[in-house]
mmCIF file of C-alpha atoms and ligand atoms in Angstrom:
data_model
loop_
_atom_site.group_PDB
_atom_site.id
_atom_site.type_symbol
_atom_site.label_atom_id
_atom_site.label_comp_id
_atom_site.label_asym_id
_atom_site.label_seq_id
_atom_site.Cartn_x
_atom_site.Cartn_y
_atom_site.Cartn_z
ATOM 1 C CA MET A 1 129.010 103.477 114.908
ATOM 2 C CA LYS A 2 130.557 103.822 111.475
ATOM 3 C CA VAL A 3 130.245 101.959 108.197
ATOM 4 C CA PHE A 4 133.384 101.105 106.227
ATOM 5 C CA LYS A 5 133.265 99.784 102.677
ATOM 6 C CA PHE A 6 136.149 98.034 100.939
ATOM 7 C CA GLY A 7 135.927 97.310 97.197
ATOM 8 C CA GLY A 8 137.553 94.578 95.107
ATOM 9 C CA ALA A 9 140.872 96.434 94.720
ATOM 10 C CA SER A 10 141.272 96.680 98.491
ATOM 11 C CA VAL A 11 141.067 92.877 98.759
ATOM 12 C CA LYS A 12 142.823 91.985 95.519
ATOM 13 C CA ASN A 13 145.519 89.805 97.145
ATOM 14 C CA ALA A 14 146.903 88.747 100.536
ATOM 15 C CA ASP A 15 148.869 91.992 101.005
ATOM 16 C CA ALA A 16 145.754 94.051 100.339
ATOM 17 C CA ILE A 17 143.792 92.020 102.920
ATOM 18 C CA ARG A 18 146.602 92.533 105.440
ATOM 19 C CA ASN A 19 146.384 96.275 104.747
ATOM 20 C CA LEU A 20 142.581 96.259 105.199
ATOM 21 C CA SER A 21 143.021 94.409 108.504
ATOM 22 C CA LYS A 22 145.450 97.062 109.696
ATOM 23 C CA ILE A 23 142.952 99.838 108.889
ATOM 24 C CA VAL A 24 140.204 97.957 110.753
ATOM 25 C CA ALA A 25 142.418 97.136 113.742
ATOM 26 C CA ASN A 26 143.723 100.718 114.039
ATOM 27 C CA ASN A 27 140.210 102.151 114.289
ATOM 28 C CA ASN A 28 138.510 101.914 117.672
ATOM 29 C CA ASP A 29 134.974 102.785 116.548
ATOM 30 C CA GLN A 30 132.216 100.202 116.400
ATOM 31 C CA LYS A 31 131.928 99.324 112.728
ATOM 32 C CA VAL A 32 129.928 97.516 110.110
ATOM 33 C CA ILE A 33 132.433 96.576 107.389
ATOM 34 C CA VAL A 34 131.028 95.957 103.927
ATOM 35 C CA ILE A 35 133.278 94.080 101.517
ATOM 36 C CA SER A 36 133.143 93.313 97.776
ATOM 37 C CA ALA A 37 134.349 90.195 96.018
ATOM 38 C CA LEU A 38 138.145 89.714 95.806
ATOM 39 C CA ASP A 39 139.699 91.598 92.910
ATOM 40 C CA LYS A 40 137.926 90.715 89.624
ATOM 41 C CA THR A 41 136.075 87.664 91.001
ATOM 42 C CA THR A 42 132.683 89.045 89.934
ATOM 43 C CA ASN A 43 133.887 89.218 86.302
ATOM 44 C CA HIS A 44 135.147 85.633 86.544
ATOM 45 C CA LEU A 45 131.820 84.529 88.022
ATOM 46 C CA GLU A 46 130.086 86.215 85.085
ATOM 47 C CA SER A 47 132.125 84.042 82.800
ATOM 48 C CA VAL A 48 131.131 80.926 84.833
ATOM 49 C CA PHE A 49 127.542 82.098 84.498
ATOM 50 C CA ASN A 50 127.762 82.524 80.716
ATOM 51 C CA HIS A 51 129.165 79.008 80.326
ATOM 52 C CA TYR A 52 126.489 77.712 82.706
ATOM 53 C CA LEU A 53 123.696 79.264 80.641
ATOM 54 C CA ALA A 54 125.185 77.838 77.469
ATOM 55 C CA GLY A 55 125.382 74.407 79.142
ATOM 56 C CA ASN A 56 129.115 74.495 78.462
ATOM 57 C CA ASN A 57 131.544 72.432 80.562
ATOM 58 C CA LEU A 58 134.121 75.203 80.432
ATOM 59 C CA MET A 59 132.372 76.577 83.516
ATOM 60 C CA TRP A 60 134.204 73.948 85.589
ATOM 61 C CA SER A 61 137.692 75.124 84.651
ATOM 62 C CA GLU A 62 136.670 78.724 85.372
ATOM 63 C CA PHE A 63 135.146 77.577 88.689
ATOM 64 C CA GLN A 64 138.387 75.793 89.578
ATOM 65 C CA SER A 65 140.544 78.803 88.796
ATOM 66 C CA ILE A 66 138.361 81.021 91.034
ATOM 67 C CA LYS A 67 138.727 78.438 93.805
ATOM 68 C CA ASP A 68 142.513 78.176 93.302
ATOM 69 C CA PHE A 69 142.821 81.970 93.414
ATOM 70 C CA HIS A 70 140.968 82.152 96.743
ATOM 71 C CA PHE A 71 142.853 79.217 98.253
ATOM 72 C CA LYS A 72 146.203 80.675 97.248
ATOM 73 C CA ILE A 73 145.297 83.859 99.126
ATOM 74 C CA ILE A 74 144.232 81.775 102.145
ATOM 75 C CA ASP A 75 147.599 79.942 102.080
ATOM 76 C CA ASP A 76 149.424 83.246 101.965
ATOM 77 C CA LEU A 77 147.367 84.831 104.776
ATOM 78 C CA PHE A 78 147.274 81.935 107.234
ATOM 79 C CA GLU A 79 150.775 80.654 106.490
ATOM 80 C CA GLY A 80 151.019 77.142 107.973
ATOM 81 C CA ASN A 81 147.561 77.298 109.596
ATOM 82 C CA SER A 82 145.254 77.451 106.610
ATOM 83 C CA ASP A 83 143.379 74.131 106.997
ATOM 84 C CA GLU A 84 140.465 75.454 109.054
ATOM 85 C CA ALA A 85 139.954 78.486 106.794
ATOM 86 C CA LYS A 86 140.052 76.262 103.706
ATOM 87 C CA THR A 87 137.489 73.898 105.195
ATOM 88 C CA LEU A 88 135.101 76.756 106.007
ATOM 89 C CA VAL A 89 135.504 78.478 102.641
ATOM 90 C CA SER A 90 135.106 75.105 100.884
ATOM 91 C CA VAL A 91 131.609 74.862 102.324
ATOM 92 C CA ILE A 92 130.649 77.955 100.287
ATOM 93 C CA PHE A 93 132.435 76.699 97.143
ATOM 94 C CA ASN A 94 130.499 73.437 97.520
ATOM 95 C CA GLN A 95 127.229 75.394 97.511
ATOM 96 C CA LEU A 96 128.203 77.033 94.224
ATOM 97 C CA GLU A 97 129.261 73.669 92.816
ATOM 98 C CA GLU A 98 125.881 72.162 93.703
ATOM 99 C CA LYS A 99 124.117 75.087 92.051
ATOM 100 C CA LEU A 100 126.144 74.645 88.848
ATOM 101 C CA LYS A 101 125.230 70.952 88.669
ATOM 102 C CA VAL A 102 121.544 71.840 88.295
ATOM 103 C CA ALA A 103 120.474 72.962 84.802
ATOM 104 C CA SER A 104 119.478 76.596 84.346
ATOM 105 C CA SER A 105 115.805 77.545 84.743
ATOM 106 C CA GLY A 106 116.230 79.851 81.743
ATOM 107 C CA HIS A 107 115.381 82.935 83.819
ATOM 108 C CA TYR A 108 118.474 84.980 82.984
ATOM 109 C CA GLU A 109 118.373 87.590 85.746
ATOM 110 C CA TYR A 110 117.395 85.111 88.474
ATOM 111 C CA GLU A 111 120.156 82.674 87.545
ATOM 112 C CA TYR A 112 122.650 85.534 87.303
ATOM 113 C CA ASP A 113 122.055 86.572 90.908
ATOM 114 C CA GLN A 114 122.190 83.003 92.221
ATOM 115 C CA ILE A 115 125.705 82.567 90.802
ATOM 116 C CA ILE A 116 127.309 86.019 90.853
ATOM 117 C CA SER A 117 126.479 86.572 94.540
ATOM 118 C CA PHE A 118 129.058 83.994 95.637
ATOM 119 C CA GLY A 119 132.032 86.343 95.239
ATOM 120 C CA GLU A 120 131.069 88.406 98.277
ATOM 121 C CA LEU A 121 130.334 85.292 100.351
ATOM 122 C CA PHE A 122 133.860 83.971 99.671
ATOM 123 C CA SER A 123 135.639 87.266 100.312
ATOM 124 C CA THR A 124 133.865 88.186 103.554
ATOM 125 C CA ARG A 125 134.404 84.708 104.994
ATOM 126 C CA ILE A 126 138.134 84.932 104.300
ATOM 127 C CA VAL A 127 138.511 88.455 105.726
ATOM 128 C CA SER A 128 136.484 87.597 108.833
ATOM 129 C CA LEU A 129 138.565 84.468 109.503
ATOM 130 C CA PHE A 130 141.774 86.390 108.940
ATOM 131 C CA LEU A 131 140.717 89.093 111.417
ATOM 132 C CA ASN A 132 139.987 86.310 113.935
ATOM 133 C CA TYR A 133 143.450 84.927 113.243
ATOM 134 C CA LEU A 134 144.892 88.365 114.103
ATOM 135 C CA ASN A 135 142.685 88.547 117.224
ATOM 136 C CA VAL A 136 140.659 91.428 115.790
ATOM 137 C CA GLN A 137 137.222 90.719 117.192
ATOM 138 C CA ASN A 138 134.484 90.497 114.546
ATOM 139 C CA VAL A 139 131.228 88.775 113.651
ATOM 140 C CA TRP A 140 130.404 87.624 110.104
ATOM 141 C CA VAL A 141 126.862 88.431 108.989
ATOM 142 C CA ASP A 142 125.058 87.031 105.956
ATOM 143 C CA ILE A 143 123.531 90.283 104.706
ATOM 144 C CA ARG A 144 120.773 88.299 102.954
ATOM 145 C CA THR A 145 119.220 87.818 106.394
ATOM 146 C CA VAL A 146 119.123 91.607 106.846
ATOM 147 C CA LEU A 147 118.593 93.471 103.564
ATOM 148 C CA LYS A 148 115.313 92.522 101.932
ATOM 149 C CA THR A 149 114.389 93.446 98.365
ATOM 150 C CA ASP A 150 111.802 92.837 95.691
ATOM 151 C CA ASP A 151 112.426 90.078 93.136
ATOM 152 C CA ASN A 152 113.721 92.371 90.426
ATOM 153 C CA TYR A 153 116.833 90.231 90.006
ATOM 154 C CA LYS A 154 120.081 91.884 88.918
ATOM 155 C CA SER A 155 118.739 95.299 89.941
ATOM 156 C CA ALA A 156 116.750 94.697 93.116
ATOM 157 C CA GLU A 157 114.892 97.448 94.954
ATOM 158 C CA LEU A 158 115.305 97.632 98.709
ATOM 159 C CA ASP A 159 112.296 96.978 100.936
ATOM 160 C CA GLU A 160 113.204 99.561 103.525
ATOM 161 C CA GLU A 161 110.507 98.729 106.065
ATOM 162 C CA LEU A 162 111.319 95.037 106.124
ATOM 163 C CA SER A 163 115.081 95.625 106.189
ATOM 164 C CA LYS A 164 114.699 98.054 109.074
ATOM 165 C CA LEU A 165 113.156 95.266 111.165
ATOM 166 C CA HIS A 166 116.242 93.075 110.750
ATOM 167 C CA VAL A 167 119.053 95.579 110.756
ATOM 168 C CA GLY A 168 118.976 96.630 114.422
ATOM 169 C CA VAL A 169 118.621 93.033 115.578
ATOM 170 C CA LYS A 170 121.559 91.699 113.553
ATOM 171 C CA PHE A 171 123.859 94.658 114.112
ATOM 172 C CA ASN A 172 123.121 95.273 117.800
ATOM 173 C CA PHE A 173 126.789 95.650 118.856
ATOM 174 C CA ASN A 174 126.205 93.631 122.039
ATOM 175 C CA GLY A 175 129.809 92.818 122.872
ATOM 176 C CA VAL A 176 130.782 93.194 119.207
ATOM 177 C CA SER A 177 133.212 95.775 117.788
ATOM 178 C CA ASN A 178 133.200 94.840 114.117
ATOM 179 C CA TYR A 179 130.690 93.183 111.841
ATOM 180 C CA ILE A 180 131.926 91.839 108.496
ATOM 181 C CA THR A 181 129.312 91.607 105.776
ATOM 182 C CA GLN A 182 128.791 91.482 102.009
ATOM 183 C CA GLY A 183 128.131 94.344 99.677
ATOM 184 C CA PHE A 184 126.056 93.988 96.506
ATOM 185 C CA ILE A 185 123.857 91.073 97.586
ATOM 186 C CA ALA A 186 120.538 90.844 99.423
ATOM 187 C CA SER A 187 117.477 88.594 99.341
ATOM 188 C CA THR A 188 113.741 88.616 98.810
ATOM 189 C CA SER A 189 111.385 88.190 101.756
ATOM 190 C CA PHE A 190 111.421 84.446 100.906
ATOM 191 C CA GLY A 191 115.205 84.373 101.208
ATOM 192 C CA THR A 192 116.041 84.056 97.490
ATOM 193 C CA THR A 193 119.293 85.818 96.654
ATOM 194 C CA THR A 194 119.138 89.102 94.749
ATOM 195 C CA THR A 195 121.741 91.726 93.800
ATOM 196 C CA PHE A 196 121.729 95.506 93.482
ATOM 197 C CA GLY A 197 123.582 95.513 90.142
ATOM 198 C CA ARG A 198 127.291 95.680 89.338
ATOM 199 C CA GLU A 199 129.378 97.858 91.660
ATOM 200 C CA GLY A 200 126.468 97.770 94.118
ATOM 201 C CA SER A 201 128.544 97.438 97.307
ATOM 202 C CA ASP A 202 128.779 101.207 97.787
ATOM 203 C CA TYR A 203 125.002 101.254 97.777
ATOM 204 C CA THR A 204 124.903 98.501 100.427
ATOM 205 C CA ALA A 205 127.198 100.579 102.645
ATOM 206 C CA SER A 206 125.017 103.621 102.224
ATOM 207 C CA ILE A 207 121.773 101.740 102.978
ATOM 208 C CA LEU A 208 123.303 100.259 106.115
ATOM 209 C CA GLY A 209 124.629 103.670 107.140
ATOM 210 C CA SER A 210 121.189 105.152 106.740
ATOM 211 C CA LEU A 211 119.241 102.301 108.408
ATOM 212 C CA LEU A 212 121.652 102.208 111.347
ATOM 213 C CA ASN A 213 121.885 105.992 111.556
ATOM 214 C CA ALA A 214 125.679 105.746 111.390
ATOM 215 C CA GLU A 215 127.964 108.603 112.322
ATOM 216 C CA SER A 216 129.541 108.331 108.859
ATOM 217 C CA VAL A 217 130.192 106.003 105.941
ATOM 218 C CA THR A 218 133.720 105.638 104.560
ATOM 219 C CA ILE A 219 134.506 104.143 101.166
ATOM 220 C CA TRP A 220 138.153 103.052 101.021
ATOM 221 C CA LYS A 221 139.637 103.384 97.526
ATOM 222 C CA ASP A 222 142.938 103.110 95.669
ATOM 223 C CA VAL A 223 142.759 106.848 94.892
ATOM 224 C CA PRO A 224 143.293 109.664 97.437
ATOM 225 C CA GLY A 225 139.642 110.807 97.249
ATOM 226 C CA VAL A 226 137.238 112.004 94.569
ATOM 227 C CA LEU A 227 139.381 113.537 91.834
ATOM 228 C CA ASN A 228 138.500 116.095 89.177
ATOM 229 C CA ALA A 229 139.215 113.462 86.479
ATOM 230 C CA ASP A 230 140.175 109.810 86.175
ATOM 231 C CA PRO A 231 143.934 109.617 86.905
ATOM 232 C CA LYS A 232 144.207 106.647 84.504
ATOM 233 C CA LEU A 233 143.152 108.943 81.630
ATOM 234 C CA PHE A 234 144.351 112.416 82.673
ATOM 235 C CA GLN A 235 147.472 113.937 84.159
ATOM 236 C CA ASN A 236 147.654 116.501 86.980
ATOM 237 C CA THR A 237 144.383 115.501 88.628
ATOM 238 C CA ILE A 238 143.461 117.073 91.961
ATOM 239 C CA VAL A 239 141.432 115.817 94.930
ATOM 240 C CA LEU A 240 138.122 117.600 95.560
ATOM 241 C CA PRO A 241 138.205 117.972 99.357
ATOM 242 C CA LYS A 242 134.480 118.737 99.829
ATOM 243 C CA ILE A 243 131.536 117.914 97.569
ATOM 244 C CA PRO A 244 127.846 118.617 98.222
ATOM 245 C CA TYR A 245 125.562 115.556 97.906
ATOM 246 C CA ARG A 246 123.816 116.930 94.822
ATOM 247 C CA GLU A 247 127.100 117.441 92.984
ATOM 248 C CA ALA A 248 128.231 113.927 93.941
ATOM 249 C CA VAL A 249 125.063 112.441 92.424
ATOM 250 C CA GLU A 250 125.695 114.351 89.197
ATOM 251 C CA LEU A 251 129.295 113.130 89.041
ATOM 252 C CA ALA A 252 128.378 109.513 89.753
ATOM 253 C CA TYR A 253 125.496 109.548 87.281
ATOM 254 C CA SER A 254 127.712 110.975 84.544
ATOM 255 C CA GLY A 255 130.040 108.012 85.004
ATOM 256 C CA ALA A 256 132.576 108.998 87.692
ATOM 257 C CA LYS A 257 133.553 105.496 88.763
ATOM 258 C CA VAL A 258 134.557 106.452 92.255
ATOM 259 C CA ILE A 259 131.028 106.123 93.708
ATOM 260 C CA HIS A 260 127.974 104.149 92.602
ATOM 261 C CA PRO A 261 125.186 106.579 91.547
ATOM 262 C CA LYS A 262 122.626 105.135 93.986
ATOM 263 C CA THR A 263 124.916 105.629 96.976
ATOM 264 C CA ILE A 264 124.251 109.258 97.761
ATOM 265 C CA LYS A 265 120.470 109.459 98.199
ATOM 266 C CA PRO A 266 120.096 107.381 101.399
ATOM 267 C CA LEU A 267 122.947 109.333 102.996
ATOM 268 C CA HIS A 268 121.592 112.693 101.883
ATOM 269 C CA ASN A 269 118.169 111.856 103.284
ATOM 270 C CA SER A 270 119.609 110.785 106.641
ATOM 271 C CA ASN A 271 122.237 113.562 106.693
ATOM 272 C CA ILE A 272 125.162 111.164 107.060
ATOM 273 C CA PRO A 273 128.537 112.287 105.691
ATOM 274 C CA LEU A 274 130.315 110.077 103.179
ATOM 275 C CA PHE A 275 134.107 109.964 103.246
ATOM 276 C CA VAL A 276 136.118 108.702 100.291
ATOM 277 C CA LYS A 277 139.578 107.801 101.542
ATOM 278 C CA SER A 278 142.740 106.109 100.338
ATOM 279 C CA PHE A 279 143.459 102.635 101.650
ATOM 280 C CA VAL A 280 147.011 103.115 100.380
ATOM 281 C CA ASP A 281 147.582 106.090 102.688
ATOM 282 C CA PRO A 282 144.798 106.353 105.291
ATOM 283 C CA SER A 283 146.445 109.443 106.799
ATOM 284 C CA LEU A 284 145.383 111.528 103.759
ATOM 285 C CA PRO A 285 142.232 113.610 104.365
ATOM 286 C CA GLY A 286 140.350 112.317 101.268
ATOM 287 C CA THR A 287 136.992 113.756 100.232
ATOM 288 C CA ILE A 288 133.949 114.469 102.346
ATOM 289 C CA ILE A 289 130.515 114.459 100.701
ATOM 290 C CA SER A 290 127.920 116.223 102.822
ATOM 291 C CA HIS A 291 125.214 118.897 102.962
ATOM 292 C CA GLU A 292 127.781 121.654 103.026
ATOM 293 C CA ASP A 293 127.230 123.786 99.946
ATOM 294 C CA THR A 294 130.770 123.920 98.617
ATOM 295 C CA PHE A 295 131.581 125.832 95.476
ATOM 296 C CA ILE A 296 133.566 123.749 92.980
ATOM 297 C CA ASP A 297 135.627 126.129 90.924
ATOM 298 C CA SER A 298 137.665 123.833 88.687
ATOM 299 C CA PRO A 299 136.268 121.776 85.808
ATOM 300 C CA VAL A 300 135.536 118.133 86.585
ATOM 301 C CA ILE A 301 135.862 115.717 83.666
ATOM 302 C CA ILE A 302 134.019 112.409 83.445
ATOM 303 C CA VAL A 303 134.492 109.916 80.634
ATOM 304 C CA LYS A 304 131.965 107.130 80.091
ATOM 305 C CA GLU A 305 132.793 104.481 77.495
ATOM 306 C CA ASN A 306 130.613 101.910 75.725
ATOM 307 C CA GLN A 307 127.873 104.295 74.750
ATOM 308 C CA VAL A 308 125.327 103.891 71.995
ATOM 309 C CA LEU A 309 123.556 106.792 70.307
ATOM 310 C CA LEU A 310 120.049 105.902 69.160
ATOM 311 C CA SER A 311 117.871 108.102 66.971
ATOM 312 C CA ILE A 312 114.252 107.006 67.052
ATOM 313 C CA LEU A 313 112.001 108.466 64.354
ATOM 314 C CA PRO A 314 108.239 107.764 64.099
ATOM 315 C CA LYS A 315 107.612 106.189 60.676
ATOM 316 C CA ASP A 316 104.380 108.158 60.248
ATOM 317 C CA ILE A 317 106.240 111.384 61.136
ATOM 318 C CA SER A 318 104.135 112.008 64.259
ATOM 319 C CA PHE A 319 105.545 114.648 66.570
ATOM 320 C CA VAL A 320 107.649 113.239 69.396
ATOM 321 C CA ILE A 321 105.445 114.652 72.123
ATOM 322 C CA ASP A 322 102.846 113.348 74.571
ATOM 323 C CA ASP A 323 101.889 109.732 73.764
ATOM 324 C CA ARG A 324 104.838 109.087 71.453
ATOM 325 C CA LEU A 325 107.264 110.413 74.019
ATOM 326 C CA ILE A 326 105.712 108.302 76.776
ATOM 327 C CA GLU A 327 105.809 105.234 74.527
ATOM 328 C CA ILE A 328 109.502 105.675 73.709
ATOM 329 C CA ILE A 329 110.458 106.202 77.359
ATOM 330 C CA SER A 330 108.390 103.164 78.432
ATOM 331 C CA ILE A 331 110.101 100.903 75.913
ATOM 332 C CA LEU A 332 113.538 102.054 77.102
ATOM 333 C CA GLU A 333 112.416 101.429 80.685
ATOM 334 C CA LYS A 334 111.068 97.970 79.805
ATOM 335 C CA TYR A 335 114.525 96.911 78.582
ATOM 336 C CA LYS A 336 116.203 98.638 81.565
ATOM 337 C CA ILE A 337 118.221 100.790 79.182
ATOM 338 C CA LYS A 338 119.654 103.781 81.039
ATOM 339 C CA SER A 339 119.363 107.085 79.153
ATOM 340 C CA ASN A 340 122.364 109.308 79.700
ATOM 341 C CA ILE A 341 121.401 112.186 77.390
ATOM 342 C CA ILE A 342 118.092 112.869 75.724
ATOM 343 C CA GLN A 343 117.596 115.352 72.895
ATOM 344 C CA SER A 344 114.486 115.609 70.800
ATOM 345 C CA SER A 345 113.174 117.619 67.877
ATOM 346 C CA ALA A 346 109.812 117.574 66.089
ATOM 347 C CA VAL A 347 110.048 114.060 64.683
ATOM 348 C CA ASN A 348 113.283 112.716 66.128
ATOM 349 C CA PHE A 349 114.112 111.397 69.595
ATOM 350 C CA THR A 350 117.833 110.930 70.145
ATOM 351 C CA VAL A 351 119.164 109.211 73.227
ATOM 352 C CA CYS A 352 122.624 108.202 74.377
ATOM 353 C CA VAL A 353 122.479 104.956 76.357
ATOM 354 C CA ASP A 354 124.808 102.459 78.006
ATOM 355 C CA SER A 355 125.504 99.507 75.760
ATOM 356 C CA SER A 356 123.346 96.537 76.773
ATOM 357 C CA TYR A 357 122.921 92.908 75.837
ATOM 358 C CA ARG A 358 119.220 93.716 75.224
ATOM 359 C CA LEU A 359 119.865 96.432 72.645
ATOM 360 C CA GLU A 360 119.020 94.274 69.652
ATOM 361 C CA GLU A 361 115.696 93.241 71.207
ATOM 362 C CA LEU A 362 114.974 96.895 71.977
ATOM 363 C CA ILE A 363 115.671 98.016 68.413
ATOM 364 C CA ASN A 364 113.436 95.198 67.134
ATOM 365 C CA GLU A 365 110.592 96.345 69.327
ATOM 366 C CA PHE A 366 110.942 99.917 68.111
ATOM 367 C CA SER A 367 111.113 98.898 64.459
ATOM 368 C CA SER A 368 107.390 98.288 64.033
ATOM 369 C CA HIS A 369 106.514 101.978 64.455
ATOM 370 C CA TYR A 370 109.846 103.741 64.322
ATOM 371 C CA LYS A 371 112.891 103.979 62.137
ATOM 372 C CA VAL A 372 115.953 103.473 64.353
ATOM 373 C CA LEU A 373 119.459 104.710 63.521
ATOM 374 C CA TYR A 374 122.381 103.987 65.813
ATOM 375 C CA ASN A 375 126.122 104.278 66.361
ATOM 376 C CA ASP A 376 127.933 102.195 68.966
ATOM 377 C CA ASN A 377 131.317 102.177 70.683
ATOM 378 C CA LEU A 378 131.008 105.853 71.536
ATOM 379 C CA THR A 379 132.228 107.892 74.494
ATOM 380 C CA LEU A 380 130.195 110.240 76.632
ATOM 381 C CA PHE A 381 132.393 113.124 77.709
ATOM 382 C CA THR A 382 131.021 115.306 80.510
ATOM 383 C CA ILE A 383 132.612 118.489 81.826
ATOM 384 C CA ARG A 384 131.010 119.864 84.993
ATOM 385 C CA HIS A 385 131.794 123.536 85.702
ATOM 386 C CA TYR A 386 133.182 123.839 82.212
ATOM 387 C CA ASP A 387 135.068 126.692 80.613
ATOM 388 C CA GLU A 388 135.759 127.205 76.908
ATOM 389 C CA GLN A 389 139.460 126.585 77.357
ATOM 390 C CA THR A 390 138.877 123.109 78.832
ATOM 391 C CA ILE A 391 136.361 122.226 76.124
ATOM 392 C CA SER A 392 138.636 123.183 73.250
ATOM 393 C CA ARG A 393 141.676 121.523 74.842
ATOM 394 C CA GLU A 394 139.919 118.213 75.571
ATOM 395 C CA LEU A 395 137.874 117.899 72.393
ATOM 396 C CA GLN A 396 140.560 118.863 69.929
ATOM 397 C CA GLY A 397 140.491 116.528 66.924
ATOM 398 C CA LYS A 398 137.476 114.531 68.200
ATOM 399 C CA THR A 399 134.297 113.911 66.199
ATOM 400 C CA ILE A 400 131.259 115.200 68.102
ATOM 401 C CA LEU A 401 127.981 113.392 67.321
ATOM 402 C CA LEU A 402 125.875 115.214 69.905
ATOM 403 C CA GLU A 403 126.460 118.170 72.164
ATOM 404 C CA GLN A 404 124.425 119.542 75.052
ATOM 405 C CA ARG A 405 125.171 122.382 77.452
ATOM 406 C CA THR A 406 123.445 123.696 80.574
ATOM 407 C CA ARG A 407 124.724 126.442 82.880
ATOM 408 C CA SER A 408 127.002 124.060 84.748
ATOM 409 C CA THR A 409 127.482 121.036 82.497
ATOM 410 C CA ALA A 410 128.715 120.450 78.957
ATOM 411 C CA ARG A 411 128.237 116.968 77.517
ATOM 412 C CA PHE A 412 129.491 115.506 74.274
ATOM 413 C CA VAL A 413 128.940 112.179 72.594
ATOM 414 C CA LEU A 414 132.182 111.406 70.792
ATOM 415 C CA LYS A 415 133.110 108.919 68.119
HETATM 416 N N1 LIG B 501 131.530 92.659 93.352
HETATM 417 C C1 LIG B 501 130.517 93.434 92.698
HETATM 418 C C2 LIG B 501 131.055 93.972 91.377
HETATM 419 O O1 LIG B 501 132.217 93.781 91.075
HETATM 420 C C3 LIG B 501 129.970 94.524 93.543
HETATM 421 C C4 LIG B 501 130.957 95.592 93.955
HETATM 422 O O2 LIG B 501 132.156 95.353 93.949
HETATM 423 O O3 LIG B 501 130.541 96.683 94.292
HETATM 424 O O4 LIG B 501 130.311 94.577 90.651
#
């Protein structure tokens, strides 16, 4: 069996869903198909959530526009026969509506997951019903009954043992060719909804691939494979036909948006190849990520926006070693702030991090023992397999706040 994953862009409107259905119907393998929320629904649900937390009635107009968007797609897909699909999808919208009527518990991460998770429930229901309508046999699975996690809401950790018990039972392929299920969401052992963090559907596909010992996992994208740079920012990009797992992790971690950083490990450990293919032209070969130790000979550029550069200096000028170092790292960890580059000197710890809503709290916590300096709105520019020519061409005229080079990677924090 194979695992296919379709992201928001591949289900952004009725035409996209028709295209997805064609890809599914034209493939005769047994498949588990993991799907994200339609288009930017997760962002819109975040806005519902923010209004909900603020106790602001604006959440209802946002809720209605999400519902209208989904129903318009249903009308387009099912032409004159949309009543049944609308009734079934309404059941899920009603669940969200009921949730929004109850005041927030004040637990930010918990409430976030309870609301944001609906996007994938809507999308998978619609796609499954549409495949039925086209006579493409499939079974819809609520992945929360399969993938079990801890209660670290918004960034849940998989309980592999427990999930393993459910996965073979739910996806047994007895008379079934295709299962349709949600990316991104899961649940605790008590059944409370959790999520793996934004863009987490790739990770879902990779966990399922690994737990089911799939022949391969394919992520269908709007690009022809993994490119050597983001085509929205650079011209003349090329597809990297083969990438070793380790390289793929480096690219994803540096901010290459094509794959979620957590996706590779489960596949590496189970030796399952990952294909990144174009849903626009499925005949293109795409990229294969596997154990094969391929040499990448052209520079790969990754741009990560919304970075903050923090310099943390002990007020009593203690050296940043041992206990001080552990303390700084633990505080960053406590606020779930991801460090992208670390550089330290005798009495200065500098770290480039993703911007976060908890940054102010973090800086406050540091301020009792440390002086904290920071710059925000920065860009992290990474060049894997760099050469001097690429560095001078790309960084011309830019202000560099921090620079770090290893044998294979040059990284710059730019203003
Ligand atoms: N829908 C979620 C998001 O937009 C998960 C995903 O698409 O991977 O972050």
